[in-house]
Amino acid sequence: MLPSERTSGASATSRGGREKDSAETPRTSGDDNQVLPMMSGGSSELPGFYRLPLSKRRSMVKQLCGLYLHDLRVLSGEAGLCDEQADHMVENALGFTSLPLGVCVNLMVNERDRLVPMAVEEASVIAAASHAAKLLRAGGGIRTELSAPRMIGQIQLLDVADPQAAEAAILAVKEELLAAANTTDACLVQSGGGAVDVEVRHLAPMAEDDPLDAMVVVHLIVDVRDAMGANTVNTMCEHLAPRIAELAGGRVLLRIVSNLADQRTVTAYGTVPLGVLADKGCDSAEQLARNIEAASVFADRDPYRAATHNKGVMNGVDGVLLAFGQDWRAVEAGAHAFAARQGRYTALGSWRIRDGVLQGRLELPMPVGVVVGATWAHPTCRVVRRIAGVTDAADLASLTAAVGLAQNLGALRALAAEGIQQGHMRVHARNVAVAAGAVGREVDTIAKEISRARSVSLDSARKALTSSR
């Protein structure tokens, strides 16, 4: 399977193949390029996967994804991040922190079965995403569309005497500026990327007590290919700053990437046949679908609801980004700004009943990268990339948005049926049992007991544990 092909407005797909070395053969860094979405004939639909012992789950994923024994040692923590690597990655390093790493199953994205790792501490997130992925699978899976991978760099100009003349002067030499910017990254240009456009914006004072006069902001648009792109864009902006100041007759202050990457978006679509929605908590599948639609419209109309609706989306998105070592903070900031781009904060994902089915759509900026950064430096991120078969940034963006759409559906389905707490607390009960002191088989026994009693609390777990012992 080859890297996903990216076309503006077209679905991302993956295909191709590789030879597999012996599972016992130690890997070099070069082997990490050899990744593909699932082994031949593999399926991400794994009934009962969550019931298997952890070691059995690892063994199954090893077979499905062609992992090496060393990869399993990384996943178990035996061969993960070491002191030396951590010390190089961050300043003032002291050690490590850990999050559970799970996998979203049942996903079909752009007609391919995919397993997508997620790092998250919340008990019900992966379960909800996997269940919703199964519902979406019944409608043919999730498909995605991507824009070109363009990031925006901002150059702030102050003390500009004639903003209109400054804009004309800058746009008159646009090609010169683009050529100058592209001298800073020959490799990016050779790979088909680079600075592609220059825009000029005018920002007037917002109120009488605004301390600044009108300012001019120059946007440098850069195709960053498979990089996240922040460092590249920042370098280009700093390189152009003196020339921009000269042309505008003003003073340059900030030169930095914007995390509102609204020219680098991914849109995920999915369909759920009403028949698969039959569930407890509603009289019929049709009623549940109508409830999901009503909950979605609520988020469209009300920013108080939209904030929680979008948090549900980002439960999935952030979980994937953390597992892949991405700058999840940049994506999170950009997603919420994107939700308010029309002057009112609203929902990122929407669900409507059309043509007798439930249709979902999610659009958000997705500045992710698969070159340099933690995605290469962190051993767990390298294994994660192998499990998911991610080969380029477009593929990672597609999978992340697909999980976000599934997560959104999972949350709305729970809210619209039995309520969010029943399912969430049932899964959360295991954490409560552990906190109460349960070990081994006691954990599931105590979790089931307090769940049945609908009293998932530390006090109840302690009483149940004392009684059982």
Short mmCIF file of C-alpha atoms in Angstrom, two decimals:
data_model
loop_
_atom_site.label_atom_id
_atom_site.label_comp_id
_atom_site.label_asym_id
_atom_site.label_seq_id
_atom_site.Cartn_x
_atom_site.Cartn_y
_atom_site.Cartn_z
CA MET A 1 0.00 0.00 0.00
CA LEU A 2 1.35 3.35 -0.98
CA PRO A 3 0.91 6.71 0.73
CA SER A 4 -2.51 8.29 0.40
CA GLU A 5 -2.93 10.48 -2.66
CA ARG A 6 -4.08 13.99 -1.86
CA THR A 7 -6.24 16.02 -4.19
CA SER A 8 -8.15 19.14 -3.27
CA GLY A 9 -11.76 18.15 -2.65
CA ALA A 10 -11.15 14.48 -3.47
CA SER A 11 -11.30 11.45 -1.21
CA ALA A 12 -7.99 10.23 0.19
CA THR A 13 -7.25 6.59 -0.59
CA SER A 14 -4.38 4.18 0.09
CA ARG A 15 -3.11 1.17 -1.83
CA GLY A 16 0.06 -0.80 -2.52
CA GLY A 17 2.27 -3.25 -0.58
CA ARG A 18 5.57 -4.09 1.08
CA GLU A 19 7.70 -7.09 1.93
CA LYS A 20 7.63 -8.09 5.59
CA ASP A 21 10.84 -8.96 7.44
CA SER A 22 10.93 -11.59 10.14
CA ALA A 23 8.98 -10.50 13.19
CA GLU A 24 12.06 -11.21 15.30
CA THR A 25 14.41 -9.06 13.22
CA PRO A 26 15.55 -5.89 15.03
CA ARG A 27 14.52 -2.80 13.11
CA THR A 28 16.52 0.16 12.00
CA SER A 29 15.02 3.64 11.67
CA GLY A 30 14.65 3.08 7.94
CA ASP A 31 12.17 0.26 8.54
CA ASP A 32 9.74 2.76 10.01
CA ASN A 33 8.94 4.06 6.53
CA GLN A 34 7.52 0.65 5.64
CA VAL A 35 4.00 1.00 6.97
CA LEU A 36 0.64 0.10 5.52
CA PRO A 37 -3.04 0.11 6.50
CA MET A 38 -3.71 -3.44 7.79
CA MET A 39 -2.29 -6.63 6.41
CA SER A 40 -3.79 -8.18 3.29
CA GLY A 41 -7.33 -9.34 3.98
CA GLY A 42 -7.33 -7.94 7.51
CA SER A 43 -10.43 -6.38 9.03
CA SER A 44 -10.76 -3.74 11.71
CA GLU A 45 -14.05 -5.31 12.79
CA LEU A 46 -12.93 -7.30 15.83
CA PRO A 47 -15.92 -8.64 17.80
CA GLY A 48 -15.15 -9.18 21.47
CA PHE A 49 -11.74 -7.52 21.19
CA TYR A 50 -12.25 -5.61 24.44
CA ARG A 51 -12.93 -8.87 26.31
CA LEU A 52 -9.53 -10.36 25.43
CA PRO A 53 -6.62 -10.21 27.87
CA LEU A 54 -4.26 -7.36 27.03
CA SER A 55 -1.53 -9.74 25.85
CA LYS A 56 -3.97 -11.39 23.42
CA ARG A 57 -4.97 -7.98 22.03
CA ARG A 58 -1.33 -7.14 21.38
CA SER A 59 -0.81 -10.49 19.68
CA MET A 60 -3.83 -9.97 17.42
CA VAL A 61 -2.73 -6.46 16.42
CA LYS A 62 0.78 -7.80 15.78
CA GLN A 63 -0.63 -10.29 13.28
CA LEU A 64 -3.03 -7.83 11.65
CA CYS A 65 -0.53 -5.01 11.25
CA GLY A 66 2.73 -6.90 10.73
CA LEU A 67 4.39 -5.64 13.89
CA TYR A 68 7.73 -6.86 15.18
CA LEU A 69 8.46 -8.35 18.60
CA HIS A 70 10.36 -5.16 19.39
CA ASP A 71 7.18 -3.19 18.69
CA LEU A 72 5.35 -5.20 21.34
CA ARG A 73 8.13 -4.45 23.82
CA VAL A 74 7.64 -0.75 23.07
CA LEU A 75 3.89 -1.01 23.62
CA SER A 76 4.38 -2.85 26.92
CA GLY A 77 6.78 -0.18 28.17
CA GLU A 78 9.84 -2.45 28.17
CA ALA A 79 11.49 -0.54 25.32
CA GLY A 80 9.74 2.82 25.26
CA LEU A 81 11.09 6.33 25.69
CA CYS A 82 14.38 6.41 27.59
CA ASP A 83 16.05 9.10 29.72
CA GLU A 84 18.41 10.18 26.96
CA GLN A 85 15.61 10.60 24.42
CA ALA A 86 13.45 12.53 26.89
CA ASP A 87 16.35 14.81 27.77
CA HIS A 88 16.78 15.70 24.09
CA MET A 89 13.06 16.24 23.50
CA VAL A 90 12.28 18.78 26.25
CA GLU A 91 14.08 21.24 28.48
CA ASN A 92 14.52 20.41 32.18
CA ALA A 93 13.48 16.79 31.63
CA LEU A 94 12.79 14.74 34.78
CA GLY A 95 11.15 11.59 33.46
CA PHE A 96 7.97 10.46 31.79
CA THR A 97 4.21 10.50 32.18
CA SER A 98 1.97 7.83 30.72
CA LEU A 99 -1.52 7.59 29.29
CA PRO A 100 -3.29 4.36 28.35
CA LEU A 101 -2.85 3.58 24.65
CA GLY A 102 -5.81 1.82 23.10
CA VAL A 103 -7.09 1.25 19.59
CA CYS A 104 -10.32 2.25 17.89
CA VAL A 105 -11.69 -0.79 16.07
CA ASN A 106 -14.41 -1.26 13.43
CA LEU A 107 -13.25 1.75 11.41
CA MET A 108 -13.59 1.77 7.65
CA VAL A 109 -12.15 4.95 6.15
CA ASN A 110 -12.22 5.60 2.42
CA GLU A 111 -13.16 1.96 1.82
CA ARG A 112 -10.21 0.58 3.82
CA ASP A 113 -10.19 -1.14 7.18
CA ARG A 114 -8.06 0.77 9.68
CA LEU A 115 -7.03 0.33 13.29
CA VAL A 116 -6.36 3.73 14.87
CA PRO A 117 -4.45 4.02 18.16
CA MET A 118 -5.66 6.57 20.71
CA ALA A 119 -4.02 7.86 23.91
CA VAL A 120 -6.61 9.01 26.44
CA GLU A 121 -7.36 8.76 30.15
CA GLU A 122 -11.16 8.93 29.96
CA ALA A 123 -12.67 5.47 30.32
CA SER A 124 -15.49 5.58 27.77
CA VAL A 125 -13.85 7.42 24.84
CA ILE A 126 -12.40 4.49 22.88
CA ALA A 127 -15.43 2.31 23.59
CA ALA A 128 -17.79 4.99 22.26
CA ALA A 129 -15.70 5.64 19.14
CA SER A 130 -15.44 1.91 18.35
CA HIS A 131 -19.19 1.38 18.76
CA ALA A 132 -20.01 4.39 16.59
CA ALA A 133 -17.50 3.21 13.97
CA LYS A 134 -19.47 -0.04 13.77
CA LEU A 135 -22.69 1.91 13.16
CA LEU A 136 -21.00 3.97 10.44
CA ARG A 137 -19.51 0.83 8.94
CA ALA A 138 -23.05 -0.41 8.27
CA GLY A 139 -23.52 2.64 6.03
CA GLY A 140 -20.33 2.02 4.04
CA GLY A 141 -17.85 3.55 6.44
CA ILE A 142 -16.44 7.07 6.59
CA ARG A 143 -15.11 9.01 3.63
CA THR A 144 -12.95 12.10 3.78
CA GLU A 145 -12.08 15.07 1.63
CA LEU A 146 -9.01 17.23 2.13
CA SER A 147 -7.96 20.66 1.01
CA ALA A 148 -4.38 21.36 -0.02
CA PRO A 149 -2.01 21.36 3.02
CA ARG A 150 -1.65 25.14 3.21
CA MET A 151 -0.62 26.96 6.37
CA ILE A 152 -0.80 30.72 7.03
CA GLY A 153 2.04 32.87 8.34
CA GLN A 154 1.27 36.35 9.67
CA ILE A 155 3.51 39.41 9.49
CA GLN A 156 2.19 42.28 11.62
CA LEU A 157 2.91 45.84 10.46
CA LEU A 158 2.58 48.86 12.75
CA ASP A 159 3.03 52.60 12.20
CA VAL A 160 2.04 52.37 8.51
CA ALA A 161 1.25 55.89 7.31
CA ASP A 162 -0.72 54.85 4.22
CA PRO A 163 -2.17 51.31 4.54
CA GLN A 164 -3.67 51.28 1.04
CA ALA A 165 -0.38 52.30 -0.55
CA ALA A 166 1.41 49.67 1.55
CA GLU A 167 -0.95 46.96 0.31
CA ALA A 168 -0.43 47.99 -3.32
CA ALA A 169 3.36 48.02 -2.90
CA ILE A 170 3.43 44.56 -1.31
CA LEU A 171 1.11 42.92 -3.85
CA ALA A 172 3.02 44.52 -6.75
CA VAL A 173 6.08 42.41 -5.85
CA LYS A 174 4.23 39.25 -4.79
CA GLU A 175 6.32 36.97 -7.01
CA GLU A 176 9.54 38.44 -5.64
CA LEU A 177 8.35 37.79 -2.09
CA LEU A 178 7.31 34.22 -2.85
CA ALA A 179 10.65 33.50 -4.50
CA ALA A 180 12.51 34.94 -1.51
CA ALA A 181 10.46 32.88 0.94
CA ASN A 182 11.15 29.70 -0.99
CA THR A 183 14.91 30.17 -0.74
CA THR A 184 14.62 29.20 2.92
CA ASP A 185 13.48 25.61 2.27
CA ALA A 186 14.76 24.04 -0.93
CA CYS A 187 13.65 20.54 0.13
CA LEU A 188 10.05 21.66 0.56
CA VAL A 189 10.04 23.30 -2.88
CA GLN A 190 11.55 20.18 -4.46
CA SER A 191 8.79 18.06 -2.93
CA GLY A 192 6.11 20.23 -4.57
CA GLY A 193 5.43 22.62 -1.71
CA GLY A 194 6.53 26.12 -0.76
CA ALA A 195 5.10 29.63 -0.50
CA VAL A 196 2.21 30.00 -2.96
CA ASP A 197 0.43 33.27 -2.20
CA VAL A 198 0.55 36.60 -0.37
CA GLU A 199 -2.52 38.37 1.04
CA VAL A 200 -2.89 41.71 2.82
CA ARG A 201 -5.43 42.45 5.55
CA HIS A 202 -6.33 45.68 7.35
CA LEU A 203 -7.29 45.63 11.03
CA ALA A 204 -8.98 48.77 12.32
CA PRO A 205 -9.22 49.75 16.00
CA MET A 206 -12.03 47.83 17.72
CA ALA A 207 -13.12 50.45 20.26
CA GLU A 208 -12.42 53.99 21.44
CA ASP A 209 -10.00 52.74 24.09
CA ASP A 210 -8.04 50.60 21.59
CA PRO A 211 -4.38 51.63 22.16
CA LEU A 212 -3.29 51.14 18.53
CA ASP A 213 -4.07 52.78 15.23
CA ALA A 214 -4.99 50.67 12.20
CA MET A 215 -2.51 47.89 11.47
CA VAL A 216 -1.67 45.98 8.32
CA VAL A 217 -1.21 42.21 8.41
CA VAL A 218 0.45 40.27 5.60
CA HIS A 219 -0.52 36.61 5.19
CA LEU A 220 2.02 34.28 3.61
CA ILE A 221 0.32 31.10 2.35
CA VAL A 222 2.61 28.06 2.34
CA ASP A 223 2.00 24.55 1.02
CA VAL A 224 3.82 22.49 3.66
CA ARG A 225 3.21 19.01 2.19
CA ASP A 226 3.70 16.32 4.88
CA ALA A 227 4.99 18.63 7.61
CA MET A 228 2.94 20.28 10.33
CA GLY A 229 4.68 23.38 8.98
CA ALA A 230 4.97 25.82 11.89
CA ASN A 231 8.76 26.04 11.87
CA THR A 232 8.92 26.37 8.10
CA VAL A 233 6.30 29.13 8.02
CA ASN A 234 7.89 31.01 10.90
CA THR A 235 11.28 30.94 9.16
CA MET A 236 9.79 32.25 5.92
CA CYS A 237 7.97 35.09 7.71
CA GLU A 238 11.10 36.17 9.55
CA HIS A 239 13.06 36.08 6.31
CA LEU A 240 10.54 38.35 4.54
CA ALA A 241 10.01 40.77 7.43
CA PRO A 242 12.68 43.37 6.54
CA ARG A 243 11.55 43.59 2.91
CA ILE A 244 7.87 43.81 3.96
CA ALA A 245 8.68 46.65 6.37
CA GLU A 246 10.56 48.50 3.64
CA LEU A 247 7.68 48.15 1.18
CA ALA A 248 5.04 49.22 3.70
CA GLY A 249 6.98 52.03 5.27
CA GLY A 250 6.15 50.65 8.70
CA ARG A 251 7.50 48.55 11.55
CA VAL A 252 7.23 44.77 11.68
CA LEU A 253 6.40 43.23 15.05
CA LEU A 254 5.08 39.64 15.04
CA ARG A 255 6.14 37.08 12.41
CA ILE A 256 4.47 33.78 13.22
CA VAL A 257 2.25 30.96 11.98
CA SER A 258 -1.50 31.12 12.57
CA ASN A 259 -3.12 28.11 14.21
CA LEU A 260 -6.40 28.93 12.49
CA ALA A 261 -5.43 26.72 9.56
CA ASP A 262 -8.64 27.32 7.62
CA GLN A 263 -6.88 26.61 4.31
CA ARG A 264 -5.85 23.17 5.52
CA THR A 265 -9.07 21.39 6.35
CA VAL A 266 -10.42 17.87 6.34
CA THR A 267 -14.09 16.93 6.04
CA ALA A 268 -15.43 13.55 7.12
CA TYR A 269 -18.79 12.14 6.02
CA GLY A 270 -20.68 9.11 7.28
CA THR A 271 -24.09 7.47 6.94
CA VAL A 272 -25.93 5.32 9.48
CA PRO A 273 -28.87 3.16 8.35
CA LEU A 274 -31.67 3.69 10.84
CA GLY A 275 -32.08 -0.04 11.36
CA VAL A 276 -28.74 -0.40 13.16
CA LEU A 277 -29.66 2.29 15.69
CA ALA A 278 -32.16 0.12 17.58
CA ASP A 279 -31.11 0.49 21.21
CA LYS A 280 -32.34 0.63 24.74
CA GLY A 281 -33.51 4.01 25.92
CA CYS A 282 -35.73 4.80 22.89
CA ASP A 283 -38.97 3.36 21.57
CA SER A 284 -37.56 2.85 18.07
CA ALA A 285 -34.54 3.35 15.85
CA GLU A 286 -36.36 6.18 14.10
CA GLN A 287 -36.95 7.91 17.43
CA LEU A 288 -33.28 7.59 18.36
CA ALA A 289 -32.25 9.06 15.01
CA ARG A 290 -34.64 11.99 15.53
CA ASN A 291 -33.20 12.52 19.00
CA ILE A 292 -29.64 12.56 17.62
CA GLU A 293 -30.71 15.09 15.01
CA ALA A 294 -32.38 17.26 17.66
CA ALA A 295 -29.25 17.16 19.82
CA SER A 296 -27.16 18.18 16.82
CA VAL A 297 -29.44 21.12 16.00
CA PHE A 298 -29.22 22.20 19.65
CA ALA A 299 -25.42 22.43 19.27
CA ASP A 300 -25.78 24.35 16.00
CA ARG A 301 -27.91 26.99 17.70
CA ASP A 302 -26.42 27.34 21.17
CA PRO A 303 -22.75 28.04 22.01
CA TYR A 304 -23.16 26.60 25.53
CA ARG A 305 -24.16 23.27 24.03
CA ALA A 306 -21.72 23.61 21.11
CA ALA A 307 -18.75 23.81 23.48
CA THR A 308 -19.61 20.40 24.97
CA HIS A 309 -20.58 18.98 21.56
CA ASN A 310 -17.18 19.98 20.18
CA LYS A 311 -15.42 18.67 23.26
CA GLY A 312 -16.89 15.30 22.33
CA VAL A 313 -15.42 15.60 18.84
CA MET A 314 -12.03 16.55 20.28
CA ASN A 315 -12.10 13.58 22.67
CA GLY A 316 -11.47 11.47 19.59
CA VAL A 317 -9.29 13.93 17.68
CA ASP A 318 -6.98 14.66 20.61
CA GLY A 319 -6.71 10.98 21.50
CA VAL A 320 -5.40 10.19 18.02
CA LEU A 321 -3.09 13.21 17.92
CA LEU A 322 -1.55 12.38 21.30
CA ALA A 323 -0.89 8.81 20.19
CA PHE A 324 0.87 10.07 17.05
CA GLY A 325 2.96 12.70 18.84
CA GLN A 326 1.23 15.61 17.11
CA ASP A 327 0.79 19.20 18.29
CA TRP A 328 -2.72 18.55 19.57
CA ARG A 329 -2.81 22.02 21.17
CA ALA A 330 -2.50 23.66 17.75
CA VAL A 331 -5.31 21.52 16.32
CA GLU A 332 -7.50 22.13 19.37
CA ALA A 333 -7.02 25.92 19.18
CA GLY A 334 -7.65 25.97 15.44
CA ALA A 335 -10.76 23.80 15.72
CA HIS A 336 -12.47 26.07 18.23
CA ALA A 337 -11.51 29.21 16.29
CA PHE A 338 -12.88 27.54 13.14
CA ALA A 339 -16.15 26.85 14.96
CA ALA A 340 -16.48 30.62 15.55
CA ARG A 341 -15.25 31.78 12.14
CA GLN A 342 -18.64 33.23 11.15
CA GLY A 343 -18.86 35.38 14.27
CA ARG A 344 -20.79 32.87 16.39
CA TYR A 345 -19.46 29.73 18.07
CA THR A 346 -21.25 26.67 16.72
CA ALA A 347 -20.94 22.92 16.20
CA LEU A 348 -18.10 21.36 14.23
CA GLY A 349 -20.09 18.20 13.47
CA SER A 350 -23.68 17.96 12.31
CA TRP A 351 -26.20 15.11 11.92
CA ARG A 352 -29.38 15.14 9.84
CA ILE A 353 -31.95 12.58 8.72
CA ARG A 354 -32.03 12.62 4.92
CA ASP A 355 -33.32 10.05 2.44
CA GLY A 356 -34.23 7.67 5.25
CA VAL A 357 -30.74 7.53 6.82
CA LEU A 358 -28.79 9.50 9.41
CA GLN A 359 -26.05 11.52 7.72
CA GLY A 360 -23.10 13.03 9.55
CA ARG A 361 -20.55 15.65 8.52
CA LEU A 362 -17.51 17.01 10.35
CA GLU A 363 -15.16 19.73 9.07
CA LEU A 364 -12.17 21.16 10.92
CA PRO A 365 -8.62 22.41 10.32
CA MET A 366 -6.04 19.64 10.58
CA PRO A 367 -2.39 20.83 10.68
CA VAL A 368 -0.62 17.50 11.24
CA GLY A 369 2.72 16.20 10.04
CA VAL A 370 4.63 12.96 9.62
CA VAL A 371 8.13 14.37 9.16
CA VAL A 372 10.48 15.19 12.08
CA GLY A 373 9.14 15.95 15.56
CA ALA A 374 7.90 13.45 18.14
CA THR A 375 6.31 11.30 15.45
CA TRP A 376 9.85 10.16 14.62
CA ALA A 377 11.70 10.71 17.92
CA HIS A 378 9.31 8.84 20.22
CA PRO A 379 9.50 5.03 19.92
CA THR A 380 5.83 4.56 20.79
CA CYS A 381 4.78 7.03 18.09
CA ARG A 382 6.73 4.98 15.55
CA VAL A 383 4.86 1.81 16.54
CA VAL A 384 1.56 3.69 16.51
CA ARG A 385 2.26 4.78 12.95
CA ARG A 386 2.87 1.17 11.96
CA ILE A 387 -0.37 -0.02 13.55
CA ALA A 388 -2.43 2.60 11.73
CA GLY A 389 -0.43 2.27 8.53
CA VAL A 390 -0.07 6.04 8.23
CA THR A 391 2.15 7.04 5.35
CA ASP A 392 1.61 10.78 4.90
CA ALA A 393 -0.02 13.78 6.52
CA ALA A 394 -3.18 13.52 4.42
CA ASP A 395 -3.72 9.96 5.61
CA LEU A 396 -3.24 10.96 9.24
CA ALA A 397 -5.63 13.89 8.82
CA SER A 398 -8.25 11.56 7.31
CA LEU A 399 -8.00 9.02 10.13
CA THR A 400 -8.09 11.72 12.80
CA ALA A 401 -11.22 13.32 11.36
CA ALA A 402 -12.85 9.90 10.94
CA VAL A 403 -12.34 9.14 14.62
CA GLY A 404 -13.64 12.62 15.47
CA LEU A 405 -16.84 11.96 13.51
CA ALA A 406 -17.30 8.57 15.14
CA GLN A 407 -16.68 10.05 18.59
CA ASN A 408 -19.28 12.75 17.92
CA LEU A 409 -21.84 10.13 16.92
CA GLY A 410 -21.01 7.98 19.94
CA ALA A 411 -21.60 10.86 22.35
CA LEU A 412 -24.85 11.95 20.69
CA ARG A 413 -26.17 8.39 20.56
CA ALA A 414 -25.56 7.98 24.29
CA LEU A 415 -27.10 11.36 25.12
CA ALA A 416 -30.12 10.73 22.92
CA ALA A 417 -30.79 7.23 24.30
CA GLU A 418 -30.02 6.18 27.87
CA GLY A 419 -28.15 9.36 28.81
CA ILE A 420 -24.41 9.94 28.94
CA GLN A 421 -23.87 8.74 32.53
CA GLN A 422 -25.14 5.18 32.30
CA GLY A 423 -22.64 4.01 29.70
CA HIS A 424 -19.84 6.28 30.88
CA MET A 425 -20.11 5.25 34.52
CA ARG A 426 -20.31 1.58 33.60
CA VAL A 427 -16.87 1.83 32.01
CA HIS A 428 -15.60 4.27 34.65
CA ALA A 429 -16.52 1.77 37.37
CA ARG A 430 -13.28 -0.16 36.80
CA ASN A 431 -11.23 2.93 37.63
CA VAL A 432 -13.27 3.45 40.78
CA ALA A 433 -12.74 -0.18 41.81
CA VAL A 434 -8.98 0.17 41.39
CA ALA A 435 -8.99 3.41 43.38
CA ALA A 436 -10.80 1.56 46.18
CA GLY A 437 -8.01 -1.01 46.33
CA ALA A 438 -9.32 -3.83 44.15
CA VAL A 439 -6.70 -5.99 42.43
CA GLY A 440 -6.77 -8.72 39.80
CA ARG A 441 -10.17 -10.31 39.29
CA GLU A 442 -11.61 -8.16 42.07
CA VAL A 443 -11.60 -5.16 39.72
CA ASP A 444 -14.26 -6.52 37.33
CA THR A 445 -16.27 -8.06 40.18
CA ILE A 446 -16.48 -4.80 42.14
CA ALA A 447 -17.06 -2.75 38.97
CA LYS A 448 -20.02 -4.91 37.98
CA GLU A 449 -21.49 -4.78 41.48
CA ILE A 450 -21.42 -0.98 41.82
CA SER A 451 -22.64 -0.58 38.23
CA ARG A 452 -25.64 -2.84 38.86
CA ALA A 453 -26.41 -0.85 41.99
CA ARG A 454 -26.06 2.38 39.99
CA SER A 455 -23.77 3.69 42.70
CA VAL A 456 -20.42 4.20 41.01
CA SER A 457 -18.61 5.95 43.85
CA LEU A 458 -15.44 5.36 45.84
CA ASP A 459 -17.41 4.79 49.03
CA SER A 460 -19.63 2.17 47.38
CA ALA A 461 -16.61 0.43 45.87
CA ARG A 462 -14.84 0.27 49.24
CA LYS A 463 -17.92 -1.19 50.93
CA ALA A 464 -18.32 -3.77 48.15
CA LEU A 465 -14.65 -4.69 48.35
CA THR A 466 -14.79 -5.09 52.13
CA SER A 467 -17.87 -7.28 51.82
CA SER A 468 -16.35 -9.48 49.11
CA ARG A 469 -13.19 -10.05 51.10
#
